[in-house]
PDB file of C-alpha atoms in Angstrom:
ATOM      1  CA  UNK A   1      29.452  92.756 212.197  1.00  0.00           C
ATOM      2  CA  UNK A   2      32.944  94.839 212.112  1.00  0.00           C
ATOM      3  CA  UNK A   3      32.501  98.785 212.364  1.00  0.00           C
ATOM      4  CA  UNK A   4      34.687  98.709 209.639  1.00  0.00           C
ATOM      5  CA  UNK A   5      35.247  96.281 207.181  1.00  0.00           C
ATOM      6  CA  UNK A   6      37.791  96.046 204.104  1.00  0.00           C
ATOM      7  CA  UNK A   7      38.633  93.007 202.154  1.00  0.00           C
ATOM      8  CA  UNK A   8      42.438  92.430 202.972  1.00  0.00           C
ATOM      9  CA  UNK A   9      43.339  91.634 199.298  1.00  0.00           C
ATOM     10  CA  UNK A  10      46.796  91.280 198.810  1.00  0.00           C
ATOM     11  CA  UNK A  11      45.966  92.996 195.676  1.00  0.00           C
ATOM     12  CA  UNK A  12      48.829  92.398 193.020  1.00  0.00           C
ATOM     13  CA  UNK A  13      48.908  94.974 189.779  1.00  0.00           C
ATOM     14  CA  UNK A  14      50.898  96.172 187.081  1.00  0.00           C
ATOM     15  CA  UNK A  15      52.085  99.537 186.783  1.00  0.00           C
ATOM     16  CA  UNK A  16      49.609 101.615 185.100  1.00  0.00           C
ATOM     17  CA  UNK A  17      47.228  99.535 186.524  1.00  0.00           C
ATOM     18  CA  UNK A  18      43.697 100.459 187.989  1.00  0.00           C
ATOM     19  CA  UNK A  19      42.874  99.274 191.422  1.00  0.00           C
ATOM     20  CA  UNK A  20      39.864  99.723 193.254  1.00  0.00           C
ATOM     21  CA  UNK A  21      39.081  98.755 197.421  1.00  0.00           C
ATOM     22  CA  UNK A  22      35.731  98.821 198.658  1.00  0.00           C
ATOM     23  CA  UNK A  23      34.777  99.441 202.894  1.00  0.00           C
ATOM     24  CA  UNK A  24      31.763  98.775 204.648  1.00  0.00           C
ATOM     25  CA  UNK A  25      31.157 100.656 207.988  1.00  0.00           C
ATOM     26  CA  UNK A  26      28.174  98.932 210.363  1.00  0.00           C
ATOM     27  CA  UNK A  27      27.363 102.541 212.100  1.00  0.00           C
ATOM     28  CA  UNK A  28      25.206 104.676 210.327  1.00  0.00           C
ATOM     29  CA  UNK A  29      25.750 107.531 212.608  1.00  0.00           C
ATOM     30  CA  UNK A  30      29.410 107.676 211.160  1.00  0.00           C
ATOM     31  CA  UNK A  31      29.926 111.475 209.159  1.00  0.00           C
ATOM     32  CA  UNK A  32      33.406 111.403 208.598  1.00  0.00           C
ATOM     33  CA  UNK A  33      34.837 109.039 206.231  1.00  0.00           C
ATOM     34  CA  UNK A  34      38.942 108.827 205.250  1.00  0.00           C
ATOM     35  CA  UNK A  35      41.056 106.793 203.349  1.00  0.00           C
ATOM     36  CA  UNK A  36      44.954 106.762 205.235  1.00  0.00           C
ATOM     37  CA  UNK A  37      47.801 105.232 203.775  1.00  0.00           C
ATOM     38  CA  UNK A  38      50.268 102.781 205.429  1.00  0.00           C
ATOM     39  CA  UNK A  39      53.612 101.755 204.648  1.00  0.00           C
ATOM     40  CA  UNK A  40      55.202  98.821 206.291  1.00  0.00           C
ATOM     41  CA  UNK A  41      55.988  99.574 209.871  1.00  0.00           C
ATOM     42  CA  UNK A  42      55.054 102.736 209.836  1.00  0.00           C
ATOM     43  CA  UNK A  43      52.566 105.328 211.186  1.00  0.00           C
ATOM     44  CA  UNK A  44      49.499 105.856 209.304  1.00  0.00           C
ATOM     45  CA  UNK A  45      49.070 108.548 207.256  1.00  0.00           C
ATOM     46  CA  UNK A  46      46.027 110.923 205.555  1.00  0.00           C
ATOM     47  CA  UNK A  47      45.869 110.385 201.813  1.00  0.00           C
ATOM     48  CA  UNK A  48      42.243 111.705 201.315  1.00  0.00           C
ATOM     49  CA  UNK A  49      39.103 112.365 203.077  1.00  0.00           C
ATOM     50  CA  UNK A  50      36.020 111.045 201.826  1.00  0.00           C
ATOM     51  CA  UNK A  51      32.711 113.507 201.096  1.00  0.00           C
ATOM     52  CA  UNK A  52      29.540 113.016 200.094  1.00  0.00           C
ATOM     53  CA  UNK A  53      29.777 113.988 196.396  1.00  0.00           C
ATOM     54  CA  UNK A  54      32.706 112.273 195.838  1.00  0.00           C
ATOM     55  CA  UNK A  55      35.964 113.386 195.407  1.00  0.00           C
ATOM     56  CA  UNK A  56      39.067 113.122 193.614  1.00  0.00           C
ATOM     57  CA  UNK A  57      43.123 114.309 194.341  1.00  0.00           C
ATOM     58  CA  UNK A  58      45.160 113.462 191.148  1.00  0.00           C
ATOM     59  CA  UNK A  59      45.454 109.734 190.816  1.00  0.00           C
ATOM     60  CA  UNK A  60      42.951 109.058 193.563  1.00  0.00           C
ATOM     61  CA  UNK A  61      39.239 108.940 193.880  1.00  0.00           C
ATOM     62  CA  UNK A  62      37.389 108.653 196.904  1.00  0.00           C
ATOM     63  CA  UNK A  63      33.198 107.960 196.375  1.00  0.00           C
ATOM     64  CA  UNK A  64      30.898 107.607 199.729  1.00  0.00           C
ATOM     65  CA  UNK A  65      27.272 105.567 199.766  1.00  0.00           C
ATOM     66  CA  UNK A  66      25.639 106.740 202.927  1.00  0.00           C
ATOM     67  CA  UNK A  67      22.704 104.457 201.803  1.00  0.00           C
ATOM     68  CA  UNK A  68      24.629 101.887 201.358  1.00  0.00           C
ATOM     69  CA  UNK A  69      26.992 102.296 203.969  1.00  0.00           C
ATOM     70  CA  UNK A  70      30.210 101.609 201.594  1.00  0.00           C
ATOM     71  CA  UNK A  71      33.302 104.070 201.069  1.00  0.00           C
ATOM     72  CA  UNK A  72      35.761 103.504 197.846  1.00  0.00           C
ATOM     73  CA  UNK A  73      39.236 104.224 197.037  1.00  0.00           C
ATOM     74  CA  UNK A  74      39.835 104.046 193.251  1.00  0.00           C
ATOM     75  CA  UNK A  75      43.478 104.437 191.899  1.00  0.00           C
ATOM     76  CA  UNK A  76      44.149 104.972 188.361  1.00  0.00           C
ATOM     77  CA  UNK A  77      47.799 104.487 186.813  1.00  0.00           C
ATOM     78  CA  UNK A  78      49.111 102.736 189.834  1.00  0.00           C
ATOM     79  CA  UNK A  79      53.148 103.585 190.571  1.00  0.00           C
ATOM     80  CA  UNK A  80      55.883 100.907 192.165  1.00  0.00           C
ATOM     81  CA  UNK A  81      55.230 103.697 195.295  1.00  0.00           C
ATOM     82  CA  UNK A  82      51.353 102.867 195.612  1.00  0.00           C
ATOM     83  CA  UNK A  83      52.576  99.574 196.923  1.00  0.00           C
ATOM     84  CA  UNK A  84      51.357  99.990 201.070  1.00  0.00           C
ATOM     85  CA  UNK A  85      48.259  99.191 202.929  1.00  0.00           C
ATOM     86  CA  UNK A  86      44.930 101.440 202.154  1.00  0.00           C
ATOM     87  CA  UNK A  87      43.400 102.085 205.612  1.00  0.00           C
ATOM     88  CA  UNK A  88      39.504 102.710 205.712  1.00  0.00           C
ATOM     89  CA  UNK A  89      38.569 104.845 208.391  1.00  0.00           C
ATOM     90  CA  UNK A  90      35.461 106.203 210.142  1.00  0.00           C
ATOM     91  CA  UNK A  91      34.287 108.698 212.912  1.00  0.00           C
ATOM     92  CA  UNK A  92      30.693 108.895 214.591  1.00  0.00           C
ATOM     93  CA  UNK A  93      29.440 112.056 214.545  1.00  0.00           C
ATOM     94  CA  UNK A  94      29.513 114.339 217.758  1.00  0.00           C
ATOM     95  CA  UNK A  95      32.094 111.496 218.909  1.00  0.00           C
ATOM     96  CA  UNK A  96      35.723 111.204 219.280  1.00  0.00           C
ATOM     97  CA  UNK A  97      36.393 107.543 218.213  1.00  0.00           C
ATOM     98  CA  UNK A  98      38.011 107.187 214.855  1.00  0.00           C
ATOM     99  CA  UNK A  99      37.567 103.485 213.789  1.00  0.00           C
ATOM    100  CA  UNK A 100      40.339 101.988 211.245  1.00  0.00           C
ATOM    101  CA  UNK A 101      39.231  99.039 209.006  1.00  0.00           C
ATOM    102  CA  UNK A 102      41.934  96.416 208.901  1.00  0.00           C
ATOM    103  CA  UNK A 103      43.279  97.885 205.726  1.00  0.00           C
ATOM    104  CA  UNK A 104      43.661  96.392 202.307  1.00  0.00           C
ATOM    105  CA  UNK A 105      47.498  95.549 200.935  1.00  0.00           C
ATOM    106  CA  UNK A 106      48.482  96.536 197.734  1.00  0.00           C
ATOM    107  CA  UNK A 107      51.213  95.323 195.408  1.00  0.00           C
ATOM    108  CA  UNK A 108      52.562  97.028 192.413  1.00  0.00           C
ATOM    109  CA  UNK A 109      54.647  95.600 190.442  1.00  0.00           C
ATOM    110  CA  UNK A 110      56.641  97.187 187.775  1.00  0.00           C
TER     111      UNK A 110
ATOM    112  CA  UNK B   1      56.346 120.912 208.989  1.00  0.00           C
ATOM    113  CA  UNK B   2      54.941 120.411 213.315  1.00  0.00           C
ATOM    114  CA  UNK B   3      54.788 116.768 213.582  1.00  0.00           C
ATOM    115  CA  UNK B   4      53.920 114.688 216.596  1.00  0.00           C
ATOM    116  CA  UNK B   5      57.127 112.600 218.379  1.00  0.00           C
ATOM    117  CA  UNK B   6      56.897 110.096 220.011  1.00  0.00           C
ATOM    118  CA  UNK B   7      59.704 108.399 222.883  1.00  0.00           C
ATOM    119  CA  UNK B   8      61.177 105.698 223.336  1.00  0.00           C
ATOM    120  CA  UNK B   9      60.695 104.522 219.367  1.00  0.00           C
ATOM    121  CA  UNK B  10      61.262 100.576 221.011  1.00  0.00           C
ATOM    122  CA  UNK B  11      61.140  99.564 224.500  1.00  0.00           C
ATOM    123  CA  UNK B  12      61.787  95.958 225.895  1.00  0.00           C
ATOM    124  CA  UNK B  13      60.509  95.433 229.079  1.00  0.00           C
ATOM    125  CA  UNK B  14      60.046  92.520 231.297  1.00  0.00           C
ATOM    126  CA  UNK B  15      55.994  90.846 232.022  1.00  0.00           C
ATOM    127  CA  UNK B  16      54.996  92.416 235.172  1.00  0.00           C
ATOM    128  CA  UNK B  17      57.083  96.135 234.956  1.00  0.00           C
ATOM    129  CA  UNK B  18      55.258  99.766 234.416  1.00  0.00           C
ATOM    130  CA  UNK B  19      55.850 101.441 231.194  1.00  0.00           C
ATOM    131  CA  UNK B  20      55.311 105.159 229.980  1.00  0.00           C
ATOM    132  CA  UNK B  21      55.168 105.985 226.702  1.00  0.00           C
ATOM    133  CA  UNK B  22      55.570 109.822 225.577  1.00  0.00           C
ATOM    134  CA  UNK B  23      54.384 111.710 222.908  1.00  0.00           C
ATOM    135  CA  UNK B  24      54.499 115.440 222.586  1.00  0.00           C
ATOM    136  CA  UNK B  25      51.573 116.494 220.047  1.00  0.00           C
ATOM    137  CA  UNK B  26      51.750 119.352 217.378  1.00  0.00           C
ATOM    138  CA  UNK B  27      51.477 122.775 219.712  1.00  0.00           C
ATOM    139  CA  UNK B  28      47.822 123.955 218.562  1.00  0.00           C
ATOM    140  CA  UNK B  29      46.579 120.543 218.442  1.00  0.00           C
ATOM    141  CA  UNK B  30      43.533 120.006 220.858  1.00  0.00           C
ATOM    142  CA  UNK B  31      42.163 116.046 220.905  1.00  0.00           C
ATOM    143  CA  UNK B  32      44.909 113.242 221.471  1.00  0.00           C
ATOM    144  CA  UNK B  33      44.575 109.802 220.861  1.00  0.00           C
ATOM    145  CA  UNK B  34      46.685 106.529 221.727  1.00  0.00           C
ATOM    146  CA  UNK B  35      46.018 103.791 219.650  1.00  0.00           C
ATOM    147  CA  UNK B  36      48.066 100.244 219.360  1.00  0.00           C
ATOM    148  CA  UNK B  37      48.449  97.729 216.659  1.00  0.00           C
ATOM    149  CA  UNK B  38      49.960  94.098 217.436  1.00  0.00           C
ATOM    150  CA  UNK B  39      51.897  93.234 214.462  1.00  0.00           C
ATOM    151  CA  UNK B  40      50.046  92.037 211.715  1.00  0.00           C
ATOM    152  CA  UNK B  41      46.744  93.038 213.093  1.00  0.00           C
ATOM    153  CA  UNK B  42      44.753  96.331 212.520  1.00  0.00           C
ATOM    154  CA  UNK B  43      45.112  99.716 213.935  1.00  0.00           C
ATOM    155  CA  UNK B  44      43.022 100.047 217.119  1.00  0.00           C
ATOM    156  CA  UNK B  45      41.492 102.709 219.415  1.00  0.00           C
ATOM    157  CA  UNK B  46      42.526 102.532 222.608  1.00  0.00           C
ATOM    158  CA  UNK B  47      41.358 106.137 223.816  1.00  0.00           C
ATOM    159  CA  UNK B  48      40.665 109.867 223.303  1.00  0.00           C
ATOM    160  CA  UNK B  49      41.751 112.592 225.283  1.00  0.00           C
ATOM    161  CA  UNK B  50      40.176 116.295 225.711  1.00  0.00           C
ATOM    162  CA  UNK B  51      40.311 119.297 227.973  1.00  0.00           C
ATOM    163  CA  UNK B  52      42.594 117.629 230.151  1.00  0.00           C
ATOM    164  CA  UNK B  53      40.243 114.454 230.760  1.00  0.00           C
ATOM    165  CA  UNK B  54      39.589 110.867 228.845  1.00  0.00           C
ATOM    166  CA  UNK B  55      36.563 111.653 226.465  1.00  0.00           C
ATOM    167  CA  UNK B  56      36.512 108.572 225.440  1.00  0.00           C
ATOM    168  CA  UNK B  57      37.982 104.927 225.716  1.00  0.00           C
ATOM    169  CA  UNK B  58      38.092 101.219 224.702  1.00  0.00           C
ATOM    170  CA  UNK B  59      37.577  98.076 226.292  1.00  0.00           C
ATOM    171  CA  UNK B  60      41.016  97.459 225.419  1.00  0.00           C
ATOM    172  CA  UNK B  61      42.007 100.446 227.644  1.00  0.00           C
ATOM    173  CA  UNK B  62      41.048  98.527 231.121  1.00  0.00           C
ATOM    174  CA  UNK B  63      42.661  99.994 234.646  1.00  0.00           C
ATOM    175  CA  UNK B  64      46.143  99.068 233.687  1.00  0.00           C
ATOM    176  CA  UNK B  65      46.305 101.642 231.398  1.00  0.00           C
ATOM    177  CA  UNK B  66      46.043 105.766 232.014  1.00  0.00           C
ATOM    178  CA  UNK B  67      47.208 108.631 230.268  1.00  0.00           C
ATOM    179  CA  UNK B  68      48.370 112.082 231.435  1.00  0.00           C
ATOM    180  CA  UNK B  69      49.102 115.525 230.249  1.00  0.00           C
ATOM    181  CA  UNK B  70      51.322 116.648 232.642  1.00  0.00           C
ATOM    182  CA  UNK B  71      52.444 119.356 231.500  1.00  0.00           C
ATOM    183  CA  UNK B  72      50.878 121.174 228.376  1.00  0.00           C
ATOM    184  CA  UNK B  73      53.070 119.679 226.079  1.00  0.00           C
ATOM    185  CA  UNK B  74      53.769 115.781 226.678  1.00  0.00           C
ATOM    186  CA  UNK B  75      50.564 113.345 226.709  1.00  0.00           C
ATOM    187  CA  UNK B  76      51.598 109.978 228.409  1.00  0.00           C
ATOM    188  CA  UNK B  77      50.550 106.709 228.204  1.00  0.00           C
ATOM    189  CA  UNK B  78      51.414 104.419 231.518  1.00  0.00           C
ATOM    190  CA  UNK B  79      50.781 100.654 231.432  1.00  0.00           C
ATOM    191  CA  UNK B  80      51.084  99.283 234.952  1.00  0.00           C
ATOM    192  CA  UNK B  81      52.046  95.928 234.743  1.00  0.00           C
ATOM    193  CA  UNK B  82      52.649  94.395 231.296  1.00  0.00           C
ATOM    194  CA  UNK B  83      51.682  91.816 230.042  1.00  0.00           C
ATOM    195  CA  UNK B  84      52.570  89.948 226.878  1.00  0.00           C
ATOM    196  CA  UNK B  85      49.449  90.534 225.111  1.00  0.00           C
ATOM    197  CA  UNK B  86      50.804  94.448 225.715  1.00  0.00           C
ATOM    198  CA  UNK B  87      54.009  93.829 222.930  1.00  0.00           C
ATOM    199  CA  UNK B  88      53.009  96.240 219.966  1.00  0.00           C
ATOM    200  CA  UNK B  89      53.361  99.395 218.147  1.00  0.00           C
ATOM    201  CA  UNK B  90      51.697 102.445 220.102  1.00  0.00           C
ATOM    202  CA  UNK B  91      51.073 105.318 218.128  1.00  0.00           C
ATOM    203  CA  UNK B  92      50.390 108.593 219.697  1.00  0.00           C
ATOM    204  CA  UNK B  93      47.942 111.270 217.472  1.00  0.00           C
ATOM    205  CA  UNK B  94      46.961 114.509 217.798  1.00  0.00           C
ATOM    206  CA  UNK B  95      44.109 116.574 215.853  1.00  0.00           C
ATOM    207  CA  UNK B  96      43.247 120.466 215.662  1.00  0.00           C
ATOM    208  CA  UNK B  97      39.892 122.024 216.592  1.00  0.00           C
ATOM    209  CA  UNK B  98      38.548 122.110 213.449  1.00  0.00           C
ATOM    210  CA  UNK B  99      36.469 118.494 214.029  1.00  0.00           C
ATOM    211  CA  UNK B 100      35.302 118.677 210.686  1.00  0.00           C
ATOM    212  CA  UNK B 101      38.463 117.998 208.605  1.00  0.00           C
ATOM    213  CA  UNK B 102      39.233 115.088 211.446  1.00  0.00           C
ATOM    214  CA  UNK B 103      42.406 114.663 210.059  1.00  0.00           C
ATOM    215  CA  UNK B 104      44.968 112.703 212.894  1.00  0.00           C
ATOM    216  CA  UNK B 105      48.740 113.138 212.505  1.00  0.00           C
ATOM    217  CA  UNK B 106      50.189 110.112 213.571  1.00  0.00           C
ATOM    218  CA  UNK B 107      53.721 109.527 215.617  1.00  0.00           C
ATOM    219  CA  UNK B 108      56.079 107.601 214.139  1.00  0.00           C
ATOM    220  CA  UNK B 109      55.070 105.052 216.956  1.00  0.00           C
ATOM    221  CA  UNK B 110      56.513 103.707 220.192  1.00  0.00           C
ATOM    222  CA  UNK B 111      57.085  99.807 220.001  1.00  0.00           C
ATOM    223  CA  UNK B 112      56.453  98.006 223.286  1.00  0.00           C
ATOM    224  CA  UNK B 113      58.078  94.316 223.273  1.00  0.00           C
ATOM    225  CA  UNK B 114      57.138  92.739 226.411  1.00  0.00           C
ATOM    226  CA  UNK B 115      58.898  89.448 227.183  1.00  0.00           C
TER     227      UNK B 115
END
Protein backbone atom coordinates (compact mmCIF):
# COMPACT_ATOMS: atom_id res chain seq x y z
CA UNK A 1 0.00 0.00 0.00
CA UNK A 2 1.25 3.78 -0.84
CA UNK A 3 2.08 5.98 2.36
CA UNK A 4 0.09 8.30 0.67
CA UNK A 5 -2.52 7.88 -1.63
CA UNK A 6 -4.77 10.46 -3.71
CA UNK A 7 -6.92 9.67 -6.62
CA UNK A 8 -5.21 11.62 -9.57
CA UNK A 9 -8.57 12.90 -10.98
CA UNK A 10 -8.15 15.18 -13.61
CA UNK A 11 -11.03 16.76 -11.97
CA UNK A 12 -12.86 19.17 -14.50
CA UNK A 13 -15.44 21.96 -12.86
CA UNK A 14 -17.23 24.98 -13.48
CA UNK A 15 -16.58 28.09 -11.84
CA UNK A 16 -18.47 28.31 -8.73
CA UNK A 17 -18.16 24.86 -8.56
CA UNK A 18 -17.58 22.59 -5.41
CA UNK A 19 -14.77 20.14 -5.52
CA UNK A 20 -13.79 17.79 -3.04
CA UNK A 21 -10.24 15.27 -2.98
CA UNK A 22 -9.98 12.63 -0.59
CA UNK A 23 -6.13 11.02 0.75
CA UNK A 24 -5.42 7.96 2.41
CA UNK A 25 -2.09 7.71 4.39
CA UNK A 26 -0.98 3.77 5.29
CA UNK A 27 1.09 5.03 8.58
CA UNK A 28 -0.79 5.53 11.51
CA UNK A 29 2.02 7.04 13.36
CA UNK A 30 1.69 10.10 10.91
CA UNK A 31 0.62 13.59 13.22
CA UNK A 32 1.03 16.09 10.78
CA UNK A 33 -1.24 16.28 7.94
CA UNK A 34 -1.07 19.26 4.95
CA UNK A 35 -2.65 19.98 1.91
CA UNK A 36 0.19 22.01 -0.64
CA UNK A 37 -0.68 23.42 -3.78
CA UNK A 38 1.12 22.96 -7.15
CA UNK A 39 1.12 24.82 -10.21
CA UNK A 40 2.58 23.45 -13.35
CA UNK A 41 6.31 23.32 -13.12
CA UNK A 42 6.59 24.77 -10.17
CA UNK A 43 7.65 24.34 -6.51
CA UNK A 44 5.12 23.20 -4.15
CA UNK A 45 3.55 25.34 -2.01
CA UNK A 46 1.54 25.37 1.70
CA UNK A 47 -2.14 26.12 1.20
CA UNK A 48 -3.37 24.67 4.59
CA UNK A 49 -2.45 22.39 7.31
CA UNK A 50 -4.71 19.83 8.36
CA UNK A 51 -5.87 19.42 12.36
CA UNK A 52 -7.77 17.26 14.09
CA UNK A 53 -11.03 19.25 14.43
CA UNK A 54 -11.06 20.31 11.16
CA UNK A 55 -10.37 23.40 9.74
CA UNK A 56 -11.26 25.92 7.34
CA UNK A 57 -9.25 29.23 5.50
CA UNK A 58 -11.86 31.10 3.31
CA UNK A 59 -12.76 28.96 0.36
CA UNK A 60 -10.97 25.92 1.72
CA UNK A 61 -11.71 23.21 4.17
CA UNK A 62 -9.42 20.78 5.39
CA UNK A 63 -11.19 17.64 7.69
CA UNK A 64 -8.72 14.76 9.19
CA UNK A 65 -10.04 10.93 10.15
CA UNK A 66 -7.30 9.57 12.30
CA UNK A 67 -9.57 6.43 12.55
CA UNK A 68 -9.93 6.20 9.34
CA UNK A 69 -6.74 7.24 8.19
CA UNK A 70 -8.22 9.75 5.36
CA UNK A 71 -7.43 13.64 5.04
CA UNK A 72 -9.90 15.99 2.77
CA UNK A 73 -9.58 19.09 0.90
CA UNK A 74 -13.02 20.61 0.14
CA UNK A 75 -13.23 23.78 -2.12
CA UNK A 76 -16.29 25.74 -2.38
CA UNK A 77 -16.84 28.41 -5.30
CA UNK A 78 -13.94 27.18 -7.30
CA UNK A 79 -11.98 30.25 -9.37
CA UNK A 80 -10.20 29.84 -13.10
CA UNK A 81 -6.93 30.22 -10.43
CA UNK A 82 -7.84 26.93 -8.39
CA UNK A 83 -6.86 25.18 -11.56
CA UNK A 84 -3.20 23.28 -10.19
CA UNK A 85 -2.44 20.04 -8.57
CA UNK A 86 -3.68 19.50 -4.71
CA UNK A 87 -0.72 17.76 -3.00
CA UNK A 88 -1.58 15.48 0.11
CA UNK A 89 1.08 15.38 2.46
CA UNK A 90 2.12 13.58 5.67
CA UNK A 91 4.86 13.53 8.45
CA UNK A 92 5.50 10.66 11.13
CA UNK A 93 5.68 11.90 14.29
CA UNK A 94 9.14 12.41 16.10
CA UNK A 95 10.43 11.93 12.33
CA UNK A 96 11.72 14.09 9.68
CA UNK A 97 10.24 12.49 6.48
CA UNK A 98 7.45 14.45 4.93
CA UNK A 99 5.66 12.06 2.46
CA UNK A 100 3.75 13.79 -0.67
CA UNK A 101 0.80 11.82 -2.21
CA UNK A 102 0.97 11.98 -5.97
CA UNK A 103 -1.40 14.89 -5.99
CA UNK A 104 -4.79 15.27 -7.54
CA UNK A 105 -5.18 17.78 -10.83
CA UNK A 106 -7.76 20.13 -10.96
CA UNK A 107 -9.43 21.95 -13.84
CA UNK A 108 -11.58 24.95 -13.67
CA UNK A 109 -13.12 26.07 -16.25
CA UNK A 110 -14.81 29.34 -16.59
CA UNK B 1 9.40 37.85 2.23
CA UNK B 2 13.02 35.17 3.06
CA UNK B 3 12.57 32.59 0.51
CA UNK B 4 14.81 29.66 -0.25
CA UNK B 5 17.00 29.90 -3.85
CA UNK B 6 18.03 27.57 -5.44
CA UNK B 7 21.21 27.45 -8.42
CA UNK B 8 21.55 26.54 -11.37
CA UNK B 9 17.46 26.72 -12.14
CA UNK B 10 18.46 23.98 -15.32
CA UNK B 11 21.54 22.11 -15.78
CA UNK B 12 22.39 19.73 -18.78
CA UNK B 13 24.95 17.49 -18.11
CA UNK B 14 26.40 14.55 -19.80
CA UNK B 15 25.67 10.45 -18.24
CA UNK B 16 28.66 9.78 -16.23
CA UNK B 17 29.69 13.72 -14.94
CA UNK B 18 29.33 15.03 -11.07
CA UNK B 19 26.75 17.57 -10.43
CA UNK B 20 26.12 20.03 -7.41
CA UNK B 21 23.14 21.54 -6.89
CA UNK B 22 22.87 24.69 -4.42
CA UNK B 23 20.36 25.98 -2.39
CA UNK B 24 20.76 28.61 0.25
CA UNK B 25 17.75 28.13 2.86
CA UNK B 26 15.79 30.99 4.68
CA UNK B 27 18.53 32.29 7.51
CA UNK B 28 16.65 30.95 10.79
CA UNK B 29 15.59 27.90 9.12
CA UNK B 30 16.94 24.69 10.93
CA UNK B 31 15.89 21.14 8.96
CA UNK B 32 16.68 20.99 5.08
CA UNK B 33 15.40 18.70 2.75
CA UNK B 34 16.21 17.71 -1.03
CA UNK B 35 13.57 16.13 -2.71
CA UNK B 36 13.22 15.30 -6.71
CA UNK B 37 10.32 14.78 -8.97
CA UNK B 38 10.82 13.18 -12.61
CA UNK B 39 8.39 14.89 -14.73
CA UNK B 40 5.07 13.73 -14.51
CA UNK B 41 5.64 11.69 -11.46
CA UNK B 42 5.15 12.68 -7.73
CA UNK B 43 7.19 14.69 -5.41
CA UNK B 44 9.68 12.45 -3.57
CA UNK B 45 11.91 12.41 -0.45
CA UNK B 46 15.18 11.97 -1.09
CA UNK B 47 16.65 13.15 2.41
CA UNK B 48 16.64 15.29 5.58
CA UNK B 49 19.30 17.18 6.96
CA UNK B 50 19.93 18.40 10.77
CA UNK B 51 22.65 19.73 13.01
CA UNK B 52 25.03 19.49 10.36
CA UNK B 53 24.39 15.60 9.66
CA UNK B 54 21.76 13.42 7.37
CA UNK B 55 18.82 12.64 9.86
CA UNK B 56 17.29 10.92 7.57
CA UNK B 57 17.30 9.44 3.92
CA UNK B 58 15.70 7.41 1.07
CA UNK B 59 16.50 4.48 -0.79
CA UNK B 60 16.51 6.70 -3.63
CA UNK B 61 19.42 8.62 -1.98
CA UNK B 62 22.10 5.59 -2.53
CA UNK B 63 26.13 6.51 -2.35
CA UNK B 64 26.02 8.59 -5.44
CA UNK B 65 24.36 11.13 -3.80
CA UNK B 66 25.61 13.45 -0.56
CA UNK B 67 24.79 16.69 0.65
CA UNK B 68 26.84 19.37 2.46
CA UNK B 69 26.53 22.51 4.42
CA UNK B 70 29.60 23.99 3.87
CA UNK B 71 29.32 26.90 5.03
CA UNK B 72 26.26 28.04 7.24
CA UNK B 73 24.43 29.29 4.53
CA UNK B 74 24.49 27.02 1.23
CA UNK B 75 23.20 23.22 1.62
CA UNK B 76 24.49 21.17 -1.45
CA UNK B 77 23.42 18.38 -3.15
CA UNK B 78 26.37 16.39 -5.22
CA UNK B 79 25.44 13.52 -7.55
CA UNK B 80 28.61 11.69 -8.56
CA UNK B 81 28.07 10.21 -11.69
CA UNK B 82 24.71 10.73 -13.42
CA UNK B 83 22.79 8.79 -14.72
CA UNK B 84 19.71 9.19 -16.88
CA UNK B 85 17.29 8.01 -14.44
CA UNK B 86 18.94 11.31 -12.45
CA UNK B 87 17.07 13.99 -15.24
CA UNK B 88 14.43 15.85 -12.96
CA UNK B 89 13.38 18.74 -10.99
CA UNK B 90 15.31 18.98 -7.52
CA UNK B 91 13.79 21.07 -5.10
CA UNK B 92 15.67 22.25 -2.15
CA UNK B 93 13.38 23.06 1.34
CA UNK B 94 14.00 24.41 4.40
CA UNK B 95 11.75 24.44 7.74
CA UNK B 96 12.03 26.47 11.16
CA UNK B 97 12.27 24.91 14.63
CA UNK B 98 8.95 25.06 15.42
CA UNK B 99 8.27 21.08 14.22
CA UNK B 100 4.83 21.49 14.95
CA UNK B 101 3.61 23.87 12.19
CA UNK B 102 5.98 21.57 9.70
CA UNK B 103 5.47 23.90 7.16
CA UNK B 104 8.50 23.45 4.15
CA UNK B 105 9.24 26.43 1.89
CA UNK B 106 10.11 25.09 -1.25
CA UNK B 107 12.90 26.45 -3.96
CA UNK B 108 11.81 27.28 -7.05
CA UNK B 109 13.74 24.00 -8.07
CA UNK B 110 16.95 23.06 -9.85
CA UNK B 111 16.22 20.96 -13.11
CA UNK B 112 18.83 18.28 -13.81
CA UNK B 113 18.60 16.97 -17.62
CA UNK B 114 21.03 14.28 -17.96
CA UNK B 115 21.65 13.08 -21.52
Amino acid sequence: RKEVEQDPGPFNVPEGATVAFNCTYSNSASQSFFWYRQDCRKEPKLLMSVYSSGNEDGRFTAQLNRASQYISLLIRDSKLSDSATYLCVVKKGGGFKTIFGAGTRLFVKA
Amino acid sequence: EPEVTQTPSHQVTQMGQEVILRCVPISNHLYFYWYRQILGQKVEFLVSFYNNEISEKSEIFDDQFSVERPDGSNFTLKIRSTKLEDSAMYFCASRDLDLSTGELFFGEGSRLTVL
